[in-house]
PDB file of C-alpha atoms in Angstrom:
ATOM      1  CA  UNK A  87     105.542  49.757 142.918  1.00  0.00           C
ATOM      2  CA  UNK A  88     107.459  52.416 141.144  1.00  0.00           C
ATOM      3  CA  UNK A  89     106.907  56.152 141.864  1.00  0.00           C
ATOM      4  CA  UNK A  90     106.889  57.108 138.203  1.00  0.00           C
ATOM      5  CA  UNK A  91     106.127  55.461 134.889  1.00  0.00           C
ATOM      6  CA  UNK A  92     109.009  55.029 132.458  1.00  0.00           C
ATOM      7  CA  UNK A  93     106.880  53.608 129.703  1.00  0.00           C
ATOM      8  CA  UNK A  94     105.444  56.867 128.434  1.00  0.00           C
ATOM      9  CA  UNK A  95     106.991  59.246 125.987  1.00  0.00           C
ATOM     10  CA  UNK A  96     109.247  61.959 127.347  1.00  0.00           C
ATOM     11  CA  UNK A  97     107.901  65.480 127.459  1.00  0.00           C
ATOM     12  CA  UNK A  98     109.096  67.546 124.530  1.00  0.00           C
ATOM     13  CA  UNK A  99     110.133  71.134 124.960  1.00  0.00           C
ATOM     14  CA  UNK A 100     107.975  73.821 123.355  1.00  0.00           C
ATOM     15  CA  UNK A 101     109.208  74.798 119.909  1.00  0.00           C
ATOM     16  CA  UNK A 102     107.967  77.363 117.431  1.00  0.00           C
ATOM     17  CA  UNK A 103     105.333  76.216 114.948  1.00  0.00           C
ATOM     18  CA  UNK A 104     106.769  75.100 111.607  1.00  0.00           C
ATOM     19  CA  UNK A 105     103.399  75.488 109.779  1.00  0.00           C
ATOM     20  CA  UNK A 106     100.764  78.194 109.689  1.00  0.00           C
ATOM     21  CA  UNK A 107      98.526  78.402 112.725  1.00  0.00           C
ATOM     22  CA  UNK A 108      95.279  78.004 111.006  1.00  0.00           C
ATOM     23  CA  UNK A 109      92.753  75.121 110.882  1.00  0.00           C
ATOM     24  CA  UNK A 110      90.909  73.846 107.914  1.00  0.00           C
ATOM     25  CA  UNK A 111      87.173  73.016 108.167  1.00  0.00           C
ATOM     26  CA  UNK A 112      88.034  69.322 108.622  1.00  0.00           C
ATOM     27  CA  UNK A 113      90.514  69.971 111.512  1.00  0.00           C
ATOM     28  CA  UNK A 114      89.330  69.086 114.909  1.00  0.00           C
ATOM     29  CA  UNK A 115      89.563  71.861 117.565  1.00  0.00           C
ATOM     30  CA  UNK A 116      92.738  71.761 119.616  1.00  0.00           C
ATOM     31  CA  UNK A 117      93.421  73.096 123.068  1.00  0.00           C
ATOM     32  CA  UNK A 118      95.562  76.241 122.503  1.00  0.00           C
ATOM     33  CA  UNK A 119      98.087  75.136 125.279  1.00  0.00           C
ATOM     34  CA  UNK A 120     101.211  73.191 124.853  1.00  0.00           C
ATOM     35  CA  UNK A 121     100.918  70.126 126.992  1.00  0.00           C
ATOM     36  CA  UNK A 122     104.661  69.956 127.525  1.00  0.00           C
ATOM     37  CA  UNK A 123     104.946  73.316 129.232  1.00  0.00           C
ATOM     38  CA  UNK A 124     101.503  74.722 129.565  1.00  0.00           C
ATOM     39  CA  UNK A 125     102.184  77.921 127.621  1.00  0.00           C
ATOM     40  CA  UNK A 126      99.253  79.269 125.669  1.00  0.00           C
ATOM     41  CA  UNK A 127      99.478  80.670 122.149  1.00  0.00           C
ATOM     42  CA  UNK A 128      97.173  82.805 120.052  1.00  0.00           C
ATOM     43  CA  UNK A 129      95.969  82.347 116.498  1.00  0.00           C
ATOM     44  CA  UNK A 130      95.228  86.119 115.946  1.00  0.00           C
ATOM     45  CA  UNK A 131      98.027  88.398 114.786  1.00  0.00           C
ATOM     46  CA  UNK A 132      99.113  90.728 117.560  1.00  0.00           C
ATOM     47  CA  UNK A 133     101.611  93.309 116.587  1.00  0.00           C
ATOM     48  CA  UNK A 134     104.771  93.908 118.702  1.00  0.00           C
ATOM     49  CA  UNK A 135     105.461  97.627 118.748  1.00  0.00           C
ATOM     50  CA  UNK A 136     108.158  99.791 120.396  1.00  0.00           C
ATOM     51  CA  UNK A 137     107.147 102.523 122.878  1.00  0.00           C
ATOM     52  CA  UNK A 138     109.524 105.388 123.295  1.00  0.00           C
ATOM     53  CA  UNK A 139     109.102 107.511 126.421  1.00  0.00           C
ATOM     54  CA  UNK A 140     110.534 111.049 127.117  1.00  0.00           C
ATOM     55  CA  UNK A 141     113.407 111.584 129.413  1.00  0.00           C
ATOM     56  CA  UNK A 142     111.092 113.503 131.730  1.00  0.00           C
ATOM     57  CA  UNK A 143     109.407 110.194 132.623  1.00  0.00           C
ATOM     58  CA  UNK A 144     112.674 108.172 133.164  1.00  0.00           C
ATOM     59  CA  UNK A 145     112.513 108.841 136.904  1.00  0.00           C
ATOM     60  CA  UNK A 146     108.904 107.442 137.030  1.00  0.00           C
ATOM     61  CA  UNK A 147     109.831 104.227 135.149  1.00  0.00           C
ATOM     62  CA  UNK A 148     113.165 103.440 136.822  1.00  0.00           C
ATOM     63  CA  UNK A 149     115.211 104.644 133.823  1.00  0.00           C
ATOM     64  CA  UNK A 150     113.173 102.648 131.270  1.00  0.00           C
ATOM     65  CA  UNK A 151     112.743 104.847 128.095  1.00  0.00           C
ATOM     66  CA  UNK A 152     112.065 102.131 125.400  1.00  0.00           C
ATOM     67  CA  UNK A 153     110.071  98.975 125.694  1.00  0.00           C
ATOM     68  CA  UNK A 154     107.998  96.543 123.661  1.00  0.00           C
ATOM     69  CA  UNK A 155     104.248  96.190 123.990  1.00  0.00           C
ATOM     70  CA  UNK A 156     101.677  94.148 122.032  1.00  0.00           C
ATOM     71  CA  UNK A 157      98.238  94.988 120.560  1.00  0.00           C
ATOM     72  CA  UNK A 158      96.167  94.857 117.436  1.00  0.00           C
ATOM     73  CA  UNK A 159      95.184  98.461 117.905  1.00  0.00           C
ATOM     74  CA  UNK A 160      96.676 101.553 119.526  1.00  0.00           C
ATOM     75  CA  UNK A 161      94.215 101.237 122.418  1.00  0.00           C
ATOM     76  CA  UNK A 162      95.221  97.619 123.006  1.00  0.00           C
ATOM     77  CA  UNK A 163      98.975  98.459 122.958  1.00  0.00           C
ATOM     78  CA  UNK A 164      98.421 101.293 125.423  1.00  0.00           C
ATOM     79  CA  UNK A 165      96.481  98.939 127.688  1.00  0.00           C
ATOM     80  CA  UNK A 166      99.408  96.619 127.576  1.00  0.00           C
ATOM     81  CA  UNK A 167     101.771  99.577 128.438  1.00  0.00           C
ATOM     82  CA  UNK A 168      99.565 100.388 131.462  1.00  0.00           C
ATOM     83  CA  UNK A 169      99.881  96.753 132.571  1.00  0.00           C
ATOM     84  CA  UNK A 170     103.711  96.794 132.258  1.00  0.00           C
ATOM     85  CA  UNK A 171     104.252 100.253 133.699  1.00  0.00           C
ATOM     86  CA  UNK A 172     101.114 101.163 135.740  1.00  0.00           C
ATOM     87  CA  UNK A 173     102.880 104.142 137.304  1.00  0.00           C
ATOM     88  CA  UNK A 174     102.776 105.981 133.987  1.00  0.00           C
ATOM     89  CA  UNK A 175      99.020 106.391 133.993  1.00  0.00           C
ATOM     90  CA  UNK A 176      98.906 109.418 136.209  1.00  0.00           C
ATOM     91  CA  UNK A 177     101.497 111.179 134.081  1.00  0.00           C
ATOM     92  CA  UNK A 178      99.902 110.280 130.622  1.00  0.00           C
ATOM     93  CA  UNK A 179      96.154 110.374 131.231  1.00  0.00           C
ATOM     94  CA  UNK A 180      93.737 112.948 132.784  1.00  0.00           C
ATOM     95  CA  UNK A 181      90.668 112.105 134.904  1.00  0.00           C
ATOM     96  CA  UNK A 182      88.546 111.448 131.850  1.00  0.00           C
ATOM     97  CA  UNK A 183      90.944 108.770 130.465  1.00  0.00           C
ATOM     98  CA  UNK A 184      92.315 110.952 127.614  1.00  0.00           C
ATOM     99  CA  UNK A 185      95.834 112.064 127.207  1.00  0.00           C
ATOM    100  CA  UNK A 186      96.852 115.013 129.307  1.00  0.00           C
ATOM    101  CA  UNK A 187      96.908 118.340 127.491  1.00  0.00           C
ATOM    102  CA  UNK A 188     100.707 118.486 127.249  1.00  0.00           C
ATOM    103  CA  UNK A 189     101.249 114.804 126.271  1.00  0.00           C
ATOM    104  CA  UNK A 190     101.646 114.118 122.650  1.00  0.00           C
ATOM    105  CA  UNK A 191     101.296 110.555 121.377  1.00  0.00           C
ATOM    106  CA  UNK A 192     102.617 109.665 117.945  1.00  0.00           C
ATOM    107  CA  UNK A 193     101.958 106.493 115.988  1.00  0.00           C
ATOM    108  CA  UNK A 194     104.987 106.267 113.794  1.00  0.00           C
ATOM    109  CA  UNK A 195     105.199 109.857 112.585  1.00  0.00           C
ATOM    110  CA  UNK A 196     101.526 110.794 112.925  1.00  0.00           C
ATOM    111  CA  UNK A 197     100.108 112.635 115.891  1.00  0.00           C
ATOM    112  CA  UNK A 198      97.301 110.507 117.267  1.00  0.00           C
ATOM    113  CA  UNK A 199      95.241 113.660 118.233  1.00  0.00           C
ATOM    114  CA  UNK A 200      94.185 113.840 114.576  1.00  0.00           C
ATOM    115  CA  UNK A 201      93.203 110.150 114.373  1.00  0.00           C
ATOM    116  CA  UNK A 202      90.643 107.996 115.951  1.00  0.00           C
ATOM    117  CA  UNK A 203      93.351 106.862 118.335  1.00  0.00           C
ATOM    118  CA  UNK A 204      91.574 103.804 119.789  1.00  0.00           C
ATOM    119  CA  UNK A 205      90.941 102.299 116.389  1.00  0.00           C
ATOM    120  CA  UNK A 206      94.365 102.756 114.888  1.00  0.00           C
ATOM    121  CA  UNK A 207      95.526  99.333 113.562  1.00  0.00           C
ATOM    122  CA  UNK A 208      99.106  98.464 114.428  1.00  0.00           C
ATOM    123  CA  UNK A 209     101.633  96.593 112.396  1.00  0.00           C
ATOM    124  CA  UNK A 210     104.650  94.619 113.628  1.00  0.00           C
ATOM    125  CA  UNK A 211     107.542  97.046 114.132  1.00  0.00           C
ATOM    126  CA  UNK A 212     105.487 100.175 114.453  1.00  0.00           C
ATOM    127  CA  UNK A 213     106.553 102.810 116.990  1.00  0.00           C
ATOM    128  CA  UNK A 214     104.489 104.642 119.551  1.00  0.00           C
ATOM    129  CA  UNK A 215     106.357 107.797 120.774  1.00  0.00           C
ATOM    130  CA  UNK A 216     105.338 110.030 123.548  1.00  0.00           C
ATOM    131  CA  UNK A 217     106.542 113.624 123.796  1.00  0.00           C
ATOM    132  CA  UNK A 218     105.941 116.371 126.318  1.00  0.00           C
ATOM    133  CA  UNK A 219     104.568 119.506 124.648  1.00  0.00           C
ATOM    134  CA  UNK A 220     106.113 122.769 125.709  1.00  0.00           C
ATOM    135  CA  UNK A 221     104.058 125.880 125.817  1.00  0.00           C
ATOM    136  CA  UNK A 222     104.309 129.379 127.123  1.00  0.00           C
ATOM    137  CA  UNK A 223     105.812 132.655 125.979  1.00  0.00           C
TER     138      UNK A 223
END
């Protein structure tokens, strides 16, 4: 008795989809995991955006000042940032969950304080930039 069957097809490596990832009404539902490697994929569009952090936070992040996060909205991207760099939370957010008074968050070139920050829809290639506000006299 052999330990493994050689009559089956060889496992194929995962490759990127050649066609659009949408189903017609006559398509059967498929499991969203590649059987060859077990990776999952998503049908919804999730934007990859760049986060730029101020140099004042470099010591907290181990020198990381720029990284990529994913999210459909600003809130989702910031949640992804918190998962990737949880040590940032105490420096960016106050006890109520809002940005600290001296933390400025920009979506592209727009200050998010003047927007409904959580609902801002992101596009591929957008930038989220954090700055430390300076005050005093």
